[in-house]
PDB file of C-alpha atoms in Angstrom:
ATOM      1  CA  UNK A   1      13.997 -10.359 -18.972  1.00 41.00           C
ATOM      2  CA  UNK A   2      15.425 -11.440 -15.787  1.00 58.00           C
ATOM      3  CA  UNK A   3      16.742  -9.536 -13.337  1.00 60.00           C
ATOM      4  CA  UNK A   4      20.610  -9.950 -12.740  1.00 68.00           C
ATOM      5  CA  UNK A   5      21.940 -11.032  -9.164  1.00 68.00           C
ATOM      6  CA  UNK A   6      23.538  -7.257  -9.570  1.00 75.00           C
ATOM      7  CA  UNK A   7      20.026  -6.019  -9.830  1.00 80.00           C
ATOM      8  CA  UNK A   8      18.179  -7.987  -7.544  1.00 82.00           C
ATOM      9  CA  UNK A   9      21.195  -6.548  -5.115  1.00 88.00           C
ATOM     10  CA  UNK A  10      20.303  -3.364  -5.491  1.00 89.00           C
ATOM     11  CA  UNK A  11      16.974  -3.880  -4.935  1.00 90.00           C
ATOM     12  CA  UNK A  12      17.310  -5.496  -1.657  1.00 92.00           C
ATOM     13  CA  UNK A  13      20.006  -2.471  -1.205  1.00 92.00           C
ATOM     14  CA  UNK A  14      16.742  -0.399  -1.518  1.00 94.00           C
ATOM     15  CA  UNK A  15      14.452  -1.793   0.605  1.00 95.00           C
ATOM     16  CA  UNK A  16      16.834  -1.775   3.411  1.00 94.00           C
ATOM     17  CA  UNK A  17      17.175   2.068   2.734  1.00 94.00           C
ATOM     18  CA  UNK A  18      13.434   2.603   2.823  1.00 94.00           C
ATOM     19  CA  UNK A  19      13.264   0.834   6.020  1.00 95.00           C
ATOM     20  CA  UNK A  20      16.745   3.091   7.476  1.00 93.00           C
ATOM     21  CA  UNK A  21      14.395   5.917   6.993  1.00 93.00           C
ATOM     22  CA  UNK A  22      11.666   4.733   8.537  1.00 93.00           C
ATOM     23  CA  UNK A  23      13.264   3.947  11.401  1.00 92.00           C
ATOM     24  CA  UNK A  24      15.443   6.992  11.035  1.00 91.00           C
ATOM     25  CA  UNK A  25      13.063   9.486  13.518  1.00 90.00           C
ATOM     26  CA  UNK A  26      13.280   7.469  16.168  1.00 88.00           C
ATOM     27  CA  UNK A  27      17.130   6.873  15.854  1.00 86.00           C
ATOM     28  CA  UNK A  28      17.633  10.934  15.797  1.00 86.00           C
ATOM     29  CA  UNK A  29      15.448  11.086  18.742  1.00 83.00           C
ATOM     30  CA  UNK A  30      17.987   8.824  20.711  1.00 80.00           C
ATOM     31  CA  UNK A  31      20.852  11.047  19.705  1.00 81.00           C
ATOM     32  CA  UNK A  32      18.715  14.451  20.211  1.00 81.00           C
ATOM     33  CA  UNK A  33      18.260  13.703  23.285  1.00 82.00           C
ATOM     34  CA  UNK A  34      21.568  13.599  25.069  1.00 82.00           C
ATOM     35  CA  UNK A  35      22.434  16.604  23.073  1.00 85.00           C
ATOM     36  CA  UNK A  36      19.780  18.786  24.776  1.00 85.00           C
ATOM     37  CA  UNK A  37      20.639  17.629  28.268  1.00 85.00           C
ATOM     38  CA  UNK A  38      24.537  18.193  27.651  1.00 86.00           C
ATOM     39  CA  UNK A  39      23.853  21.948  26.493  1.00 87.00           C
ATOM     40  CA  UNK A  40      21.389  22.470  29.497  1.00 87.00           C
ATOM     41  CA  UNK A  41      23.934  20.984  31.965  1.00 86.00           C
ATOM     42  CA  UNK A  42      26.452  22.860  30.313  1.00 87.00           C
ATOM     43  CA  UNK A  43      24.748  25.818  31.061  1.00 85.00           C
ATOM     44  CA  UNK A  44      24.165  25.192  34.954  1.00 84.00           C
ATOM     45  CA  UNK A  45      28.096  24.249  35.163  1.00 85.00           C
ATOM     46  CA  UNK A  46      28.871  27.991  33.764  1.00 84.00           C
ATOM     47  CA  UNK A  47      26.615  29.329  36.562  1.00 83.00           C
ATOM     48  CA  UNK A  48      27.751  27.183  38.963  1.00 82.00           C
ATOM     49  CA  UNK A  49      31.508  28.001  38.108  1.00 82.00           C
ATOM     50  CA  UNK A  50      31.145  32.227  37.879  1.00 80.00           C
ATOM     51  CA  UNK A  51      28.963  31.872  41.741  1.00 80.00           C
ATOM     52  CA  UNK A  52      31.011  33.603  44.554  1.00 77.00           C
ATOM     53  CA  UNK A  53      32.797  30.908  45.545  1.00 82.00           C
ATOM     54  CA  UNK A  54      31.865  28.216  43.004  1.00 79.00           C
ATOM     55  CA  UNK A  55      29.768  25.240  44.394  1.00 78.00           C
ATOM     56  CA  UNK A  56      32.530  22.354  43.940  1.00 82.00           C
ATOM     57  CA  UNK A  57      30.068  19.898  44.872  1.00 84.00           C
ATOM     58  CA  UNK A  58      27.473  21.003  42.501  1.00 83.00           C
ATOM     59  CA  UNK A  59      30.238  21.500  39.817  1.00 84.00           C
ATOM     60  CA  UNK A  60      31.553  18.073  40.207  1.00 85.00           C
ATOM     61  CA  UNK A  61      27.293  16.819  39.720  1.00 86.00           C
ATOM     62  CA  UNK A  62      27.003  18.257  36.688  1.00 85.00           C
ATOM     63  CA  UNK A  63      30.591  17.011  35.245  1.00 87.00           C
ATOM     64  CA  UNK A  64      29.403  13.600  35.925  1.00 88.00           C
ATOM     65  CA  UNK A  65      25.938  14.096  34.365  1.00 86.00           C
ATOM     66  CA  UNK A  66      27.737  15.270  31.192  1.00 87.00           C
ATOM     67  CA  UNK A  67      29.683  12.402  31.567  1.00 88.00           C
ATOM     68  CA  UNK A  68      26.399  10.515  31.096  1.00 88.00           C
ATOM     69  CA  UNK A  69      24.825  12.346  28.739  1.00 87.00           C
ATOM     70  CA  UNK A  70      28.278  11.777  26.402  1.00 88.00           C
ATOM     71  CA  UNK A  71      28.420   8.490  27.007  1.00 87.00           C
ATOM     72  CA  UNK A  72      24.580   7.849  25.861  1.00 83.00           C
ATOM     73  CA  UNK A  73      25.482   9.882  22.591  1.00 84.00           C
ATOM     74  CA  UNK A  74      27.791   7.808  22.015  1.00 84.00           C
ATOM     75  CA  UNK A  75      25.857   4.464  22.485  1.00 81.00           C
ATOM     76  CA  UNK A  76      23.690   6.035  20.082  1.00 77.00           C
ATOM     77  CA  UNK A  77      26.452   6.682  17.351  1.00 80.00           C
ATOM     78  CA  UNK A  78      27.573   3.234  17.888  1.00 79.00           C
ATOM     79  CA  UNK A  79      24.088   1.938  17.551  1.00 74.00           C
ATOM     80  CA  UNK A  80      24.159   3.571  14.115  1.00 78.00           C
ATOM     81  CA  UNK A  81      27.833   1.290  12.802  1.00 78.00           C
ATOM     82  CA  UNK A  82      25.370  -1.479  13.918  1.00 77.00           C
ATOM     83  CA  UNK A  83      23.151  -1.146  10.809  1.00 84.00           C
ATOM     84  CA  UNK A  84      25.781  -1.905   8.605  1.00 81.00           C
ATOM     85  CA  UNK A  85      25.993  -5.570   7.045  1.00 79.00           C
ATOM     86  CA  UNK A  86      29.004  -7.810   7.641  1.00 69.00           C
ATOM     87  CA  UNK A  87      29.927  -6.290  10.997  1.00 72.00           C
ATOM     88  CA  UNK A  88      31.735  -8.534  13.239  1.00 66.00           C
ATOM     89  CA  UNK A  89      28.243  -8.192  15.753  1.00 74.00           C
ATOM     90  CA  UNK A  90      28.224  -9.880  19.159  1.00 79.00           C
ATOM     91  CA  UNK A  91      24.405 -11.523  18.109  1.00 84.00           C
ATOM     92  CA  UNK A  92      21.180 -10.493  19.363  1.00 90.00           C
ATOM     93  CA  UNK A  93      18.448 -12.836  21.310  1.00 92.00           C
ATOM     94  CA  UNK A  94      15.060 -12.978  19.768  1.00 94.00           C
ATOM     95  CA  UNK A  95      13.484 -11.278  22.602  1.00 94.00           C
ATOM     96  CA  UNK A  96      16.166  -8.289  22.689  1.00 92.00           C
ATOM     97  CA  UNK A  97      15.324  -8.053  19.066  1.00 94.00           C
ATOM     98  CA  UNK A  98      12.029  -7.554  18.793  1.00 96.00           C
ATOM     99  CA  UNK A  99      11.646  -4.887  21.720  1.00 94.00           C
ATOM    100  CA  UNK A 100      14.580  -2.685  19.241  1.00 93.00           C
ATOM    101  CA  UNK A 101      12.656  -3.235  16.486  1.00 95.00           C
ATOM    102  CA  UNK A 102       9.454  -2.470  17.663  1.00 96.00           C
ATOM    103  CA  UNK A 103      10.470   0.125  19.773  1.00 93.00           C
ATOM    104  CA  UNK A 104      11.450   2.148  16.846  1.00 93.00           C
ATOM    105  CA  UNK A 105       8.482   1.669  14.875  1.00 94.00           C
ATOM    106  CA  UNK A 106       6.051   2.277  17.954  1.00 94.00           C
ATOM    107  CA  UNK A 107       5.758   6.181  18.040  1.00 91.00           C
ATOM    108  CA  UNK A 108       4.606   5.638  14.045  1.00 90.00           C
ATOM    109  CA  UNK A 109       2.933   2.763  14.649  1.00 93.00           C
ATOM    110  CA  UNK A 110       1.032   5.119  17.446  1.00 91.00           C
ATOM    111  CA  UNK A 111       0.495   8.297  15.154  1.00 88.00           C
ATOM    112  CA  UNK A 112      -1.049   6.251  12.888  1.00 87.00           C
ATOM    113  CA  UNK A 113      -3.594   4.365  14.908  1.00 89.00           C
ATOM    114  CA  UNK A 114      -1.966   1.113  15.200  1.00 93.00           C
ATOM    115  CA  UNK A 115      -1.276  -1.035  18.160  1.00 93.00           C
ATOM    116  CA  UNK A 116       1.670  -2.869  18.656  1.00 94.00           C
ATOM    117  CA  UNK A 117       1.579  -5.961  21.065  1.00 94.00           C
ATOM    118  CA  UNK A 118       4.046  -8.042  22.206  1.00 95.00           C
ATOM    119  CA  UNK A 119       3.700 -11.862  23.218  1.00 92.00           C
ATOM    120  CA  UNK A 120       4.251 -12.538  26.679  1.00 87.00           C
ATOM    121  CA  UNK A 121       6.580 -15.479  25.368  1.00 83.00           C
ATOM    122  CA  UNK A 122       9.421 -13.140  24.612  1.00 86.00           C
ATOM    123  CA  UNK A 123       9.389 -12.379  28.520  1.00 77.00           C
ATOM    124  CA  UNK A 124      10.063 -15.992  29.466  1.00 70.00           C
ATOM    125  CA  UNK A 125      12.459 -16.096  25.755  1.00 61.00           C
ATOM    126  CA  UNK A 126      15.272 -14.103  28.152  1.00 61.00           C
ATOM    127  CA  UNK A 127      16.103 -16.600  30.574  1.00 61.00           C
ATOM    128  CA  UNK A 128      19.354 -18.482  28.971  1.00 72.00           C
ATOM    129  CA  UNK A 129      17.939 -17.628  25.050  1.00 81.00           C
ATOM    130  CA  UNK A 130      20.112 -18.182  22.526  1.00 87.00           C
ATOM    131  CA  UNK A 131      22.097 -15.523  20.657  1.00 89.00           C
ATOM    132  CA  UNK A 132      21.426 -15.320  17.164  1.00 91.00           C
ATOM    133  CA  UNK A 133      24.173 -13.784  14.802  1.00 87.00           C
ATOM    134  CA  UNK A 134      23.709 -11.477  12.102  1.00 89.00           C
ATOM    135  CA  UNK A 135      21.919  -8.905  14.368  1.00 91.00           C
ATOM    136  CA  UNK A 136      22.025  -6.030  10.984  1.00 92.00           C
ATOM    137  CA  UNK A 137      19.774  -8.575   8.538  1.00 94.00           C
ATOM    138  CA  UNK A 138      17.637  -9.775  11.418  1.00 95.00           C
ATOM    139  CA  UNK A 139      16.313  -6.092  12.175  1.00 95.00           C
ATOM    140  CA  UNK A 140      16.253  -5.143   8.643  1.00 96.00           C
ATOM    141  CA  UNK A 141      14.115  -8.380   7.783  1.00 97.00           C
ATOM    142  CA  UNK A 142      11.496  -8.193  11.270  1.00 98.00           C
ATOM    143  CA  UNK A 143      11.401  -4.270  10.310  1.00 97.00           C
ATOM    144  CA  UNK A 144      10.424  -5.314   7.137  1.00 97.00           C
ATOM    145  CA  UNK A 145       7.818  -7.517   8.192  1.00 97.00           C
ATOM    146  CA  UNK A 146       6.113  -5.085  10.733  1.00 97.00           C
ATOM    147  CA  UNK A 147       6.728  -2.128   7.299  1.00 96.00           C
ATOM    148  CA  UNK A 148       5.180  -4.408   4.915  1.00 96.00           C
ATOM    149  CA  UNK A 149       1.877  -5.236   7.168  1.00 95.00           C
ATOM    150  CA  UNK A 150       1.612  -2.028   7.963  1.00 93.00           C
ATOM    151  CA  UNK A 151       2.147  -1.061   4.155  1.00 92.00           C
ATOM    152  CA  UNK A 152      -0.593  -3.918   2.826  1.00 91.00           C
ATOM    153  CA  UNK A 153      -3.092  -5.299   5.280  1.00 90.00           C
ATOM    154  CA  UNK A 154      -6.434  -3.005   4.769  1.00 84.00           C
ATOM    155  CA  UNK A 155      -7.897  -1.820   7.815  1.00 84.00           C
ATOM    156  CA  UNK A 156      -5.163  -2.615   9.711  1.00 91.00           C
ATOM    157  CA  UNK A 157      -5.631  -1.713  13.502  1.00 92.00           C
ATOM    158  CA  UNK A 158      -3.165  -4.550  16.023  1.00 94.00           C
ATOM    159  CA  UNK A 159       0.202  -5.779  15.038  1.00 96.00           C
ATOM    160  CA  UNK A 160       0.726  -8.663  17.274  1.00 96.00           C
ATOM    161  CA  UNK A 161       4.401 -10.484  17.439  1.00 97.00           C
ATOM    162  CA  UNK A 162       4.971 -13.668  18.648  1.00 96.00           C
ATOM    163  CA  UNK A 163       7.406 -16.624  19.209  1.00 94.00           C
ATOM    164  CA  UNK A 164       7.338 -19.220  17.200  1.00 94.00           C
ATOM    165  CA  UNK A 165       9.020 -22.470  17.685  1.00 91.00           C
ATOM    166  CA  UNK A 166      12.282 -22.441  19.009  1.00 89.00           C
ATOM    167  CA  UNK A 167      14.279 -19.623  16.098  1.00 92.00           C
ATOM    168  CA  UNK A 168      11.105 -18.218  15.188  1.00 94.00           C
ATOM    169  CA  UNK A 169       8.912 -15.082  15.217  1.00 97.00           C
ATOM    170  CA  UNK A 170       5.863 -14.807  13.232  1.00 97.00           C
ATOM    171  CA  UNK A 171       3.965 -10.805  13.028  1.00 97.00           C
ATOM    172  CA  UNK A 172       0.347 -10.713  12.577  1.00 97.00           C
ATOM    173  CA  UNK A 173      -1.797  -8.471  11.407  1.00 96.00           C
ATOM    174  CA  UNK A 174      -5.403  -7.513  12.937  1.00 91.00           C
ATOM    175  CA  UNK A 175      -8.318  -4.943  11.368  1.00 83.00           C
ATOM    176  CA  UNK A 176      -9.622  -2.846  13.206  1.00 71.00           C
ATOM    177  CA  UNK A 177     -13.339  -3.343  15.001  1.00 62.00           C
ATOM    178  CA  UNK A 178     -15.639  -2.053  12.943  1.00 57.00           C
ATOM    179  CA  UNK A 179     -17.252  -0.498  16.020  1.00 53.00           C
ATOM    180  CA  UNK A 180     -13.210   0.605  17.055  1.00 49.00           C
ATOM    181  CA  UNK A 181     -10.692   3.027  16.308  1.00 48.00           C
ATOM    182  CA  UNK A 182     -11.794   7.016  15.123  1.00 47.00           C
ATOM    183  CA  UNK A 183     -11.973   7.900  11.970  1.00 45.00           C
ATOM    184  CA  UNK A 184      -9.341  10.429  11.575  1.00 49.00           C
ATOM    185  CA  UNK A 185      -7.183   7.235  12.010  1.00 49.00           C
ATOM    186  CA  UNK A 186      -6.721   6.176   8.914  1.00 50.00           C
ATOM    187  CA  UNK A 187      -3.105   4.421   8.595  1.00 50.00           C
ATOM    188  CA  UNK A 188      -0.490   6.096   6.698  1.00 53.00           C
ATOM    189  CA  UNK A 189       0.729   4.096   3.804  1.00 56.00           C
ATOM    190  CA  UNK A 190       4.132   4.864   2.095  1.00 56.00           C
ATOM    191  CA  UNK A 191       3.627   6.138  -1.637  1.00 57.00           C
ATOM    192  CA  UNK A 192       3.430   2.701  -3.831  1.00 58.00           C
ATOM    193  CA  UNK A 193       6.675   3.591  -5.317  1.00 63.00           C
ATOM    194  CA  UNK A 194       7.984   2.841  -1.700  1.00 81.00           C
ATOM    195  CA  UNK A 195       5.410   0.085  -0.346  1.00 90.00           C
ATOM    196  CA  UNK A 196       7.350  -2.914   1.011  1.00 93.00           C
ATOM    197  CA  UNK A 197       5.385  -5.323  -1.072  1.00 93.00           C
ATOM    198  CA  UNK A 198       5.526  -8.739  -0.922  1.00 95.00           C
ATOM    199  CA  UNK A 199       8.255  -9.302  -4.278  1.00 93.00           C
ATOM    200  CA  UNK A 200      10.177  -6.615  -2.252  1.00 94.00           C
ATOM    201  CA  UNK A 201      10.377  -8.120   1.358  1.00 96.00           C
ATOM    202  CA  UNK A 202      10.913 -11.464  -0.195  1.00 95.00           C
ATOM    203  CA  UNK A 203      13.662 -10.043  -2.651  1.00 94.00           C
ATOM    204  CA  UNK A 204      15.347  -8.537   0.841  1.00 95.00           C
ATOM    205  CA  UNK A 205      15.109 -11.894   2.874  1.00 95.00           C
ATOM    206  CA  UNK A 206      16.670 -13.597  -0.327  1.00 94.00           C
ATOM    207  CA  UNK A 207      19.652 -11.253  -0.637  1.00 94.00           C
ATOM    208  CA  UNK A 208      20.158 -11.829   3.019  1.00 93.00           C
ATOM    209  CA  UNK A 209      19.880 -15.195   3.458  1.00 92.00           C
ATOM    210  CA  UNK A 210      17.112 -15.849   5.551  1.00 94.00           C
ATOM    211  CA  UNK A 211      13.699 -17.844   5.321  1.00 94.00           C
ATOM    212  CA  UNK A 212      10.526 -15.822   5.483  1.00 95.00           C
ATOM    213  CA  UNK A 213       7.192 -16.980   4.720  1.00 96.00           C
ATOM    214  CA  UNK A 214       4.665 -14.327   3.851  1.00 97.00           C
ATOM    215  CA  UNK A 215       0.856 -14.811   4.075  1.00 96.00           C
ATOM    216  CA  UNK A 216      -1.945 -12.297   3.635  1.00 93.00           C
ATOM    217  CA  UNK A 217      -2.139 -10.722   7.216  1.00 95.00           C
ATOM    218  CA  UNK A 218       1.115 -12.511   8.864  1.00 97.00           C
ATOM    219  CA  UNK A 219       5.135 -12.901   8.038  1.00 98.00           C
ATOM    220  CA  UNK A 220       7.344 -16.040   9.015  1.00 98.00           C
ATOM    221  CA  UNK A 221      10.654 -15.234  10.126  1.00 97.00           C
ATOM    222  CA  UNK A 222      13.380 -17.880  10.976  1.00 95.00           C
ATOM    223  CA  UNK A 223      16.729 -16.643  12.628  1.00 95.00           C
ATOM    224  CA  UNK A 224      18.458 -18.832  11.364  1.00 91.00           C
ATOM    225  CA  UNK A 225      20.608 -18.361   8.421  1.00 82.00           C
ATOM    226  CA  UNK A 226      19.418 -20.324   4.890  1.00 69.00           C
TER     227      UNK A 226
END
């Protein structure tokens, strides 16, 4: 039997929720963070305020690194409305894309003994690049690709991401040296309940739209819309 375009929806609805998680420690970081430094600067301004006369100028330093602090909590909220599909988004260049996405997969990329490397072309892709819309499906889709190499490629030890052509980005997959790596760093792989396999990834690119070509130890993405 055939799944029904209501089914294959929610199993694109699925993937993308797997991949929110994954992605989730590093998004709770970002809004940790500013948390912290408001309740320590917080603290200083109540010391600063009882002193014998208060130290205005001091007082009026730590108002302004609240101020900061707030305003990077709240860049970090915002960041979070960003993830939802159908969002009126301002677009996202290719470049400016791939440094979010894998700068929230690094640290687990890291733990787990793989290497992340970037192109050098997405240095030069800054300079007048183009601005591709649908910014949520884009990261869900080259999140998916770095997941599902991480998820399938044995031995797996470099994730290199590159340009390709001119609304392109292809992610590659490298084993590790045989004479490389320690032992104790075995990648983690998601349960197979939770793998993003192949049928899944594609399933997700279908349901939003986009081509992606998957090979053994690489994934095709176009930014453009199908």
């Amino acid at each position: 039997m055939k799944a029904s375009p209501s089914a294959r929806s929610w199993i694109a609805a699925g993937v993308r929720h797997e991949l929110l998680m994954r992605a989730m420690p590093a998004l709770r970081h970002d809004m940790a963070s500013p948390v912290s430094l408001i309740r320590m600067s917080l603290l200083m301004l109540r010391r600063q305020v009882a002193a014998n006369p208060p130290d205005v100028a001091a007082c009026e330093q730590r108002v302004g690194q609240v101020d900061e602090q707030l305003g990077m909590l709240i860049g970090s909220m915002r960041a979070l409305r960003d993830w939802e599909l159908g969002i009126d988004d301002d677009g996202v260049t290719r470049a400016g894309l791939v440094r979010q996405c894998t700068g929230l997969m690094r640290a687990a990329f890291d733990l787990n003994g793989i290497a992340l490397e970037l192109d050098e072309g997405f240095d030069a892709d800054e300079d007048g690049a183009p601005t591709w819309r649908d910014a949520p499906a884009l990261r869900y889709l080259l999140l998916g690709a770095l997941c599902h190499l991480q998820d399938s490629v044995a031995e797996i030890g470099l994730v290199r991401v590159s340009p390709e052509g001119d609304a392109g980005v292809v992610v590659r997959a490298e084993s590790r040296p045989a004479d490389g790596g320690r032992p104790e760093m075995v990648p983690h792989r998601a349960p197979r309940s939770l793998a993003i396999d192949a049928v899944s990834l594609q399933s997700l690119a279908d349901d939003l739209c986009h081509a992606l070509r998957i090979e053994r130890d690489a994934v095709h993405l176009d930014l453009r819309a199908g």
